[in-house]
Short mmCIF file of N, CA and C in Angstrom, two decimals:
data_model
loop_
_atom_site.label_atom_id
_atom_site.label_comp_id
_atom_site.label_asym_id
_atom_site.label_seq_id
_atom_site.Cartn_x
_atom_site.Cartn_y
_atom_site.Cartn_z
N MET U 1 -48.42 -46.33 -11.77
CA MET U 1 -46.88 -47.14 -11.98
C MET U 1 -45.94 -47.04 -10.70
N ILE U 2 -44.95 -47.53 -10.64
CA ILE U 2 -44.56 -48.04 -9.36
C ILE U 2 -42.97 -47.27 -9.79
N GLY U 3 -42.31 -46.28 -9.25
CA GLY U 3 -40.86 -45.75 -9.39
C GLY U 3 -41.07 -44.34 -10.74
N LEU U 4 -41.99 -44.24 -10.81
CA LEU U 4 -42.39 -43.14 -11.82
C LEU U 4 -42.26 -41.79 -11.20
N MET U 5 -41.44 -40.81 -12.24
CA MET U 5 -41.96 -38.84 -11.24
C MET U 5 -42.84 -38.88 -11.61
N GLN U 6 -43.53 -38.10 -10.88
CA GLN U 6 -44.87 -37.20 -11.26
C GLN U 6 -44.38 -35.99 -12.31
N THR U 7 -44.68 -35.77 -13.32
CA THR U 7 -44.51 -34.22 -13.95
C THR U 7 -45.54 -33.76 -14.53
N ASN U 8 -44.77 -32.54 -14.40
CA ASN U 8 -46.35 -31.86 -15.12
C ASN U 8 -45.64 -31.96 -16.83
N SER U 9 -46.32 -31.43 -17.36
CA SER U 9 -46.55 -31.34 -19.28
C SER U 9 -45.33 -30.19 -19.54
N LEU U 10 -44.83 -29.60 -18.87
CA LEU U 10 -43.20 -28.80 -19.48
C LEU U 10 -41.88 -29.64 -19.45
N SER U 11 -42.74 -30.58 -17.83
CA SER U 11 -41.14 -31.77 -18.29
C SER U 11 -41.50 -32.92 -18.88
N ALA U 12 -42.80 -33.35 -19.21
CA ALA U 12 -42.50 -34.26 -19.74
C ALA U 12 -41.44 -35.36 -21.09
N SER U 13 -41.53 -34.05 -21.28
CA SER U 13 -40.74 -34.66 -22.30
C SER U 13 -39.09 -35.47 -22.19
N PHE U 14 -38.51 -34.23 -21.34
CA PHE U 14 -37.42 -34.14 -20.24
C PHE U 14 -37.02 -35.68 -19.79
N PRO U 15 -36.03 -36.12 -20.68
CA PRO U 15 -35.20 -37.06 -19.71
C PRO U 15 -35.55 -37.69 -18.52
N PHE U 16 -34.44 -36.79 -17.77
CA PHE U 16 -33.94 -37.07 -16.94
C PHE U 16 -35.23 -36.74 -15.99
N PRO U 17 -34.97 -37.09 -14.66
CA PRO U 17 -35.57 -36.97 -12.97
C PRO U 17 -35.21 -35.20 -13.01
N ARG U 18 -36.29 -34.23 -12.52
CA ARG U 18 -36.24 -32.97 -11.80
C ARG U 18 -35.43 -33.33 -10.78
N MET U 19 -34.90 -32.66 -10.31
CA MET U 19 -34.25 -31.99 -9.16
C MET U 19 -34.79 -30.81 -8.59
N SER U 20 -35.32 -30.81 -7.65
CA SER U 20 -36.52 -29.87 -6.72
C SER U 20 -35.18 -28.70 -5.62
N LEU U 21 -35.10 -27.91 -6.06
CA LEU U 21 -34.22 -26.91 -4.80
C LEU U 21 -34.81 -26.56 -4.14
N PRO U 22 -34.64 -26.21 -2.85
CA PRO U 22 -35.40 -25.55 -1.55
C PRO U 22 -35.76 -24.59 -2.10
N ASP U 23 -36.57 -23.67 -1.19
CA ASP U 23 -37.42 -22.35 -1.74
C ASP U 23 -36.23 -21.36 -1.44
N THR U 24 -35.77 -21.87 -0.72
CA THR U 24 -34.67 -20.55 0.00
C THR U 24 -33.05 -21.04 0.27
N LEU U 25 -31.70 -20.50 -0.19
CA LEU U 25 -31.02 -21.48 -0.07
C LEU U 25 -30.36 -20.51 1.61
N ASP U 26 -29.61 -21.13 1.53
CA ASP U 26 -29.26 -20.82 3.09
C ASP U 26 -28.09 -19.96 2.52
N THR U 27 -28.11 -18.62 2.79
CA THR U 27 -27.70 -17.88 2.79
C THR U 27 -27.42 -16.35 3.88
N THR U 28 -27.74 -16.90 5.12
CA THR U 28 -27.87 -16.78 5.98
C THR U 28 -25.98 -15.97 6.39
N PRO U 29 -26.48 -14.42 7.00
CA PRO U 29 -24.69 -14.11 6.85
C PRO U 29 -24.17 -14.42 8.71
N ASP U 30 -23.31 -14.38 8.17
CA ASP U 30 -22.50 -15.06 9.92
C ASP U 30 -21.92 -14.28 10.47
N GLU U 31 -21.95 -13.91 11.68
CA GLU U 31 -20.77 -12.75 12.51
C GLU U 31 -19.74 -13.39 12.45
N ILE U 32 -18.54 -12.34 11.93
CA ILE U 32 -16.91 -12.67 12.07
C ILE U 32 -16.98 -12.68 13.58
N PRO U 33 -16.01 -13.40 14.35
CA PRO U 33 -16.76 -13.34 15.68
C PRO U 33 -15.52 -12.75 15.72
N GLY U 34 -16.09 -11.94 17.53
CA GLY U 34 -15.88 -11.10 17.91
C GLY U 34 -15.08 -9.42 17.82
N THR U 35 -15.56 -9.64 16.06
CA THR U 35 -15.25 -7.99 15.63
C THR U 35 -16.40 -7.97 15.07
N GLY U 36 -18.15 -8.43 15.24
CA GLY U 36 -19.59 -7.54 15.03
C GLY U 36 -19.34 -7.43 13.24
N CYS U 37 -18.18 -7.79 12.44
CA CYS U 37 -18.25 -7.79 10.67
C CYS U 37 -19.89 -9.29 10.22
N VAL U 38 -19.88 -8.55 9.48
CA VAL U 38 -20.87 -9.89 8.79
C VAL U 38 -20.52 -10.17 7.80
N ALA U 39 -20.40 -11.82 7.77
CA ALA U 39 -19.11 -12.39 6.70
C ALA U 39 -20.93 -13.50 5.85
N ALA U 40 -20.34 -14.02 4.20
CA ALA U 40 -21.20 -14.68 3.81
C ALA U 40 -20.79 -15.51 4.45
N ARG U 41 -21.20 -16.78 4.61
CA ARG U 41 -21.54 -18.12 5.03
C ARG U 41 -20.33 -18.71 4.71
N GLY U 42 -19.38 -19.23 5.50
CA GLY U 42 -17.81 -19.83 4.91
C GLY U 42 -16.92 -19.20 4.52
N ASN U 43 -17.07 -17.81 4.22
CA ASN U 43 -16.43 -16.54 3.31
C ASN U 43 -16.16 -15.17 3.66
N ILE U 44 -15.44 -14.62 4.13
CA ILE U 44 -15.61 -12.72 4.40
C ILE U 44 -16.27 -12.18 2.89
N ASN U 45 -17.18 -11.22 3.38
CA ASN U 45 -17.77 -10.74 2.10
C ASN U 45 -17.12 -9.62 2.22
N MET U 46 -16.20 -9.55 0.84
CA MET U 46 -15.29 -8.83 0.81
C MET U 46 -15.82 -7.36 -0.88
N THR U 47 -17.50 -7.49 -0.39
CA THR U 47 -17.81 -6.33 -1.62
C THR U 47 -17.25 -5.12 -0.95
N ARG U 48 -17.74 -5.26 0.12
CA ARG U 48 -17.09 -3.54 1.06
C ARG U 48 -16.32 -3.93 1.77
N PRO U 49 -15.41 -2.60 1.26
CA PRO U 49 -13.83 -2.82 2.49
C PRO U 49 -14.81 -2.55 4.01
N ARG U 50 -14.10 -3.02 4.82
CA ARG U 50 -14.75 -2.45 6.61
C ARG U 50 -14.05 -1.66 7.06
N ALA U 51 -14.10 -1.34 8.22
CA ALA U 51 -14.01 -0.40 8.71
C ALA U 51 -14.11 -0.66 10.35
N VAL U 52 -13.56 0.24 10.95
CA VAL U 52 -14.01 0.07 12.59
C VAL U 52 -14.22 1.74 13.07
N GLY U 53 -14.72 2.33 14.34
CA GLY U 53 -14.40 3.07 14.78
C GLY U 53 -14.02 3.25 15.71
N TYR U 54 -13.47 4.58 16.58
CA TYR U 54 -13.35 5.24 17.55
C TYR U 54 -13.65 6.11 17.84
N LEU U 55 -13.35 6.34 19.51
CA LEU U 55 -13.51 7.04 20.03
C LEU U 55 -13.51 7.46 21.44
N ARG U 56 -13.03 8.32 22.21
CA ARG U 56 -12.80 8.46 23.41
C ARG U 56 -13.80 9.18 24.52
N ARG U 57 -14.33 8.48 25.19
CA ARG U 57 -15.66 8.91 25.93
C ARG U 57 -15.23 10.13 26.82
N ASP U 58 -13.87 10.71 27.26
CA ASP U 58 -14.29 11.92 28.09
C ASP U 58 -14.07 12.65 27.67
N ILE U 59 -13.15 12.68 25.62
CA ILE U 59 -13.67 13.35 24.64
C ILE U 59 -14.71 13.55 24.46
N SER U 60 -15.51 12.85 24.16
CA SER U 60 -16.47 12.94 23.03
C SER U 60 -17.76 13.53 24.67
N GLY U 61 -17.65 13.19 25.80
CA GLY U 61 -18.26 13.53 26.78
C GLY U 61 -19.78 13.55 26.38
N VAL U 62 -21.19 14.36 26.30
CA VAL U 62 -22.18 14.48 26.65
C VAL U 62 -22.21 14.19 24.51
N ARG U 63 -21.90 14.35 24.39
CA ARG U 63 -21.78 14.53 22.81
C ARG U 63 -21.31 13.06 21.85
N LYS U 64 -21.29 11.81 23.15
CA LYS U 64 -20.62 10.53 22.68
C LYS U 64 -21.95 9.88 22.08
N ASP U 65 -22.32 9.60 22.28
CA ASP U 65 -24.17 9.54 21.14
C ASP U 65 -24.32 9.62 19.91
N TRP U 66 -23.81 11.65 19.54
CA TRP U 66 -23.21 12.28 18.83
C TRP U 66 -22.68 11.53 18.24
N ASP U 67 -21.39 11.83 18.37
CA ASP U 67 -20.11 11.24 18.10
C ASP U 67 -20.21 9.92 17.03
N GLU U 68 -20.96 8.80 18.09
CA GLU U 68 -20.51 7.40 17.44
C GLU U 68 -22.09 7.49 15.76
N ASN U 69 -22.90 8.55 15.96
CA ASN U 69 -23.94 8.52 14.51
C ASN U 69 -22.67 9.10 13.44
N GLN U 70 -22.30 9.99 13.93
CA GLN U 70 -21.48 11.05 12.95
C GLN U 70 -19.96 9.61 12.25
N VAL U 71 -19.63 8.83 12.92
CA VAL U 71 -18.40 8.41 12.78
C VAL U 71 -19.34 7.02 11.82
N ARG U 72 -20.88 6.45 12.62
CA ARG U 72 -21.37 5.57 11.10
C ARG U 72 -21.56 6.34 10.47
N SER U 73 -22.26 6.86 10.52
CA SER U 73 -22.61 8.21 8.84
C SER U 73 -21.62 8.55 7.92
N LEU U 74 -20.95 8.68 8.27
CA LEU U 74 -19.20 8.88 7.91
C LEU U 74 -18.75 7.69 6.66
N ALA U 75 -18.94 6.69 7.78
CA ALA U 75 -18.05 5.15 7.36
C ALA U 75 -19.48 5.07 6.05
N ALA U 76 -20.43 5.41 6.41
CA ALA U 76 -21.36 4.76 5.33
C ALA U 76 -21.84 5.56 3.56
N LYS U 77 -21.34 6.67 4.25
CA LYS U 77 -20.93 7.88 3.54
C LYS U 77 -19.61 7.16 2.06
N PHE U 78 -18.58 6.68 2.76
CA PHE U 78 -17.24 6.33 2.46
C PHE U 78 -17.47 4.61 1.60
N GLY U 79 -18.44 5.03 2.17
CA GLY U 79 -18.29 3.48 1.29
C GLY U 79 -17.78 1.81 1.96
N TYR U 80 -18.34 2.13 3.91
CA TYR U 80 -17.09 1.05 4.68
C TYR U 80 -18.45 0.54 5.10
N ASP U 81 -17.66 -1.17 5.27
CA ASP U 81 -18.89 -1.24 6.56
C ASP U 81 -18.59 -1.65 7.45
N LEU U 82 -19.21 -0.68 9.07
CA LEU U 82 -18.41 -0.67 10.09
C LEU U 82 -18.95 -1.31 10.87
N CYS U 83 -17.76 -2.23 11.00
CA CYS U 83 -18.49 -3.59 11.89
C CYS U 83 -18.12 -3.31 13.35
N LYS U 84 -17.61 -2.17 13.62
CA LYS U 84 -17.98 -1.58 15.76
C LYS U 84 -16.74 -0.21 15.95
N ILE U 85 -17.68 0.23 16.66
CA ILE U 85 -17.17 1.11 17.30
C ILE U 85 -16.98 1.17 18.79
N PHE U 86 -15.05 0.93 18.77
CA PHE U 86 -14.11 1.06 19.81
C PHE U 86 -14.87 2.14 20.35
N VAL U 87 -15.09 2.65 22.25
CA VAL U 87 -15.56 2.94 22.58
C VAL U 87 -14.38 3.01 23.91
N PHE U 88 -12.93 4.16 24.17
CA PHE U 88 -12.69 3.66 25.03
C PHE U 88 -12.89 5.20 26.36
N GLY U 89 -12.27 4.83 27.59
CA GLY U 89 -12.11 5.84 28.73
C GLY U 89 -11.06 6.50 28.62
N SER U 90 -10.49 7.12 29.70
CA SER U 90 -9.52 7.49 29.78
C SER U 90 -8.55 6.35 30.85
N ASN U 91 -9.45 5.65 31.26
CA ASN U 91 -8.25 4.82 31.80
C ASN U 91 -8.39 2.97 31.42
N THR U 92 -8.64 3.17 30.21
CA THR U 92 -8.91 2.50 29.41
C THR U 92 -6.83 1.99 29.12
N ASP U 93 -6.52 0.67 29.20
CA ASP U 93 -4.88 0.31 29.39
C ASP U 93 -4.41 0.27 28.17
N GLN U 94 -3.88 1.09 27.31
CA GLN U 94 -2.80 1.07 25.74
C GLN U 94 -4.38 0.77 24.86
N PRO U 95 -4.99 2.25 24.88
CA PRO U 95 -5.53 1.94 23.76
C PRO U 95 -5.65 1.76 22.70
N LEU U 96 -4.17 2.25 22.44
CA LEU U 96 -3.83 1.90 21.04
C LEU U 96 -3.82 1.15 20.84
N HIS U 97 -2.75 -0.10 21.48
CA HIS U 97 -2.36 -1.10 21.31
C HIS U 97 -4.06 -2.09 20.60
N ARG U 98 -4.66 -1.71 21.72
CA ARG U 98 -5.92 -2.46 21.61
C ARG U 98 -7.06 -2.40 20.14
N LEU U 99 -7.30 -1.12 19.74
CA LEU U 99 -7.23 -0.52 18.58
C LEU U 99 -6.77 -0.52 17.01
N ARG U 100 -5.31 -1.46 17.85
CA ARG U 100 -4.68 -1.78 16.05
C ARG U 100 -5.01 -3.25 16.25
N ILE U 101 -5.39 -3.57 17.30
CA ILE U 101 -5.46 -5.46 17.84
C ILE U 101 -6.68 -5.60 16.96
N ALA U 102 -7.56 -4.53 17.18
CA ALA U 102 -9.23 -4.52 16.92
C ALA U 102 -8.60 -4.28 14.90
N VAL U 103 -8.25 -3.42 14.32
CA VAL U 103 -8.15 -3.69 12.95
C VAL U 103 -7.71 -4.32 12.96
N GLU U 104 -6.98 -5.45 12.89
CA GLU U 104 -6.20 -6.67 12.75
C GLU U 104 -6.77 -8.01 12.77
N ARG U 105 -7.44 -7.64 13.07
CA ARG U 105 -9.22 -9.00 13.69
C ARG U 105 -9.72 -8.99 12.62
N THR U 106 -10.08 -7.50 12.22
CA THR U 106 -11.85 -7.21 11.67
C THR U 106 -11.31 -7.26 10.53
N HIS U 107 -10.32 -7.17 10.13
CA HIS U 107 -9.47 -6.75 8.85
C HIS U 107 -9.33 -5.46 8.03
N ALA U 108 -9.47 -4.55 9.03
CA ALA U 108 -10.63 -3.31 8.41
C ALA U 108 -9.44 -2.09 7.60
N ASP U 109 -9.82 -1.80 6.97
CA ASP U 109 -8.87 -0.47 6.21
C ASP U 109 -8.71 0.31 6.81
N ALA U 110 -9.86 0.57 7.13
CA ALA U 110 -10.00 2.41 7.90
C ALA U 110 -10.51 2.07 9.08
N VAL U 111 -10.19 3.43 10.22
CA VAL U 111 -10.53 3.83 10.97
C VAL U 111 -11.01 5.46 11.04
N VAL U 112 -12.45 5.28 11.97
CA VAL U 112 -13.27 6.30 11.95
C VAL U 112 -13.05 7.04 13.47
N VAL U 113 -12.54 8.24 12.94
CA VAL U 113 -12.68 8.67 13.80
C VAL U 113 -13.22 10.19 14.13
N PRO U 114 -13.62 10.63 15.32
CA PRO U 114 -14.58 12.36 15.73
C PRO U 114 -13.88 13.62 14.40
N SER U 115 -12.51 13.41 15.69
CA SER U 115 -11.70 14.05 15.10
C SER U 115 -10.14 13.87 15.93
N VAL U 116 -8.74 14.68 15.44
CA VAL U 116 -8.17 13.71 15.97
C VAL U 116 -8.09 14.15 17.26
N ASP U 117 -8.41 14.76 18.34
CA ASP U 117 -8.47 14.98 19.64
C ASP U 117 -8.73 13.73 20.26
N HIS U 118 -9.31 12.54 19.97
CA HIS U 118 -9.39 11.07 20.26
C HIS U 118 -8.12 10.17 20.47
N PHE U 119 -7.20 10.54 20.00
CA PHE U 119 -5.64 10.19 19.49
C PHE U 119 -4.79 10.77 20.97
N ALA U 120 -4.06 9.99 21.51
CA ALA U 120 -3.19 11.31 22.41
C ALA U 120 -2.31 12.05 21.94
N GLY U 121 -2.55 13.26 22.42
CA GLY U 121 -1.59 14.52 22.00
C GLY U 121 -2.06 15.12 20.82
N GLY U 122 -3.73 14.14 20.58
CA GLY U 122 -4.37 15.52 18.92
C GLY U 122 -3.31 14.96 17.67
N GLN U 123 -2.60 13.41 18.15
CA GLN U 123 -2.12 13.43 16.79
C GLN U 123 -2.30 12.22 16.60
N ILE U 124 -2.77 11.80 14.60
CA ILE U 124 -2.20 10.56 14.50
C ILE U 124 -1.11 9.66 14.49
N PRO U 125 -1.60 8.79 15.57
CA PRO U 125 -0.71 7.62 16.00
C PRO U 125 0.35 7.04 14.39
N THR U 126 1.33 7.08 14.28
CA THR U 126 2.02 6.67 12.61
C THR U 126 2.23 5.06 12.60
N GLU U 127 2.11 4.25 13.94
CA GLU U 127 1.63 2.88 13.78
C GLU U 127 0.45 3.01 13.57
N LEU U 128 -0.53 3.52 14.04
CA LEU U 128 -1.86 2.91 13.16
C LEU U 128 -1.94 3.27 11.79
N GLN U 129 -1.46 4.74 11.50
CA GLN U 129 -1.56 4.69 9.82
C GLN U 129 -0.80 3.77 9.21
N ALA U 130 0.15 2.95 9.81
CA ALA U 130 0.72 2.13 8.55
C ALA U 130 -0.28 0.98 8.74
N VAL U 131 -1.03 0.82 9.71
CA VAL U 131 -2.22 -0.50 9.30
C VAL U 131 -3.29 -0.03 8.47
N ALA U 132 -3.98 1.68 8.48
CA ALA U 132 -5.09 1.79 8.00
C ALA U 132 -5.34 3.03 7.65
N THR U 133 -6.17 3.41 6.71
CA THR U 133 -6.63 4.85 6.26
C THR U 133 -6.95 5.26 7.20
N ILE U 134 -6.85 6.39 8.19
CA ILE U 134 -7.66 7.07 9.68
C ILE U 134 -8.68 8.27 8.26
N ILE U 135 -9.33 7.99 8.86
CA ILE U 135 -11.13 9.28 8.51
C ILE U 135 -11.28 9.64 9.52
N THR U 136 -11.15 11.00 9.46
CA THR U 136 -11.59 12.31 10.53
C THR U 136 -13.24 12.97 9.97
N VAL U 137 -13.81 12.85 11.09
CA VAL U 137 -15.36 13.66 11.22
C VAL U 137 -14.94 15.19 10.83
N SER U 138 -14.19 15.64 11.60
CA SER U 138 -14.29 16.57 11.44
C SER U 138 -12.66 17.13 12.34
N PRO U 139 -12.46 17.69 11.01
CA PRO U 139 -13.04 18.33 9.51
C PRO U 139 -13.04 16.73 8.89
N GLU U 140 -13.58 17.00 8.08
CA GLU U 140 -13.69 15.41 7.27
C GLU U 140 -13.28 15.72 6.48
N GLN U 141 -12.22 14.54 6.37
CA GLN U 141 -10.50 14.20 5.66
C GLN U 141 -10.43 12.51 5.56
N SER U 142 -9.85 12.30 4.69
CA SER U 142 -9.08 11.03 4.85
C SER U 142 -7.62 11.01 4.75
N LEU U 143 -7.25 10.21 5.67
CA LEU U 143 -5.44 10.09 5.29
C LEU U 143 -5.05 9.11 4.95
N PRO U 144 -4.68 8.68 3.75
CA PRO U 144 -4.25 7.48 2.98
C PRO U 144 -3.12 6.60 4.37
N ARG U 145 -3.79 4.96 4.04
CA ARG U 145 -2.84 4.55 5.14
C ARG U 145 -1.53 4.51 4.64
N SER U 146 -0.07 4.27 5.16
CA SER U 146 0.94 4.97 4.69
C SER U 146 2.09 3.93 4.04
N THR U 147 2.17 2.00 4.53
CA THR U 147 2.66 1.56 4.73
C THR U 147 1.69 -0.01 3.72
N ALA U 148 2.29 -0.31 2.62
CA ALA U 148 1.38 -1.63 2.36
C ALA U 148 1.35 -2.77 3.50
N ARG U 149 0.19 -3.75 3.94
CA ARG U 149 0.48 -4.13 4.93
C ARG U 149 1.25 -5.39 4.94
N TRP U 150 1.41 -5.50 3.19
CA TRP U 150 2.75 -6.60 3.96
C TRP U 150 3.42 -6.14 3.41
N GLU U 151 4.26 -5.28 3.39
CA GLU U 151 4.90 -4.41 4.25
C GLU U 151 6.05 -4.57 5.28
N LEU U 152 4.71 -5.01 5.85
CA LEU U 152 5.12 -4.63 7.56
C LEU U 152 5.18 -5.91 8.32
N LYS U 153 6.47 -5.54 9.14
CA LYS U 153 6.97 -6.84 10.18
C LYS U 153 6.34 -6.60 10.99
N PRO U 154 6.35 -7.82 12.32
CA PRO U 154 5.33 -8.21 13.37
C PRO U 154 6.56 -7.92 14.51
#
């Protein structure tokens, strides 16, 4: 007969035509451009908070790869989705400004660093702590964000 759907015995009594679904749904994650963070298609994945790593090449020296691995491990231990590790050298122009822009673009909640020695003067910059929690590998500590994001003025 023309126009009738082929049905199996389970759906023969069901009066509506069966809809077929694809074998797999399109849940391919997308990268948020320029961040390294992965998002669900069309939405930012908010299941885990995001973090970025930061280290200075001249401070880490031959331990650079070790420091990067420690940053990755600690971010995972604290439950963060590590978007990217930013590695700057002593000649990098405005490293703090660049890091702050990276935090804002990735919507990162935290910055993970090997130690405070990677910041100028060995001190956590207040303008960075105003936008993100600072997590250090050695000593292992988490310093919470000092100001809610919506209270900041550009």
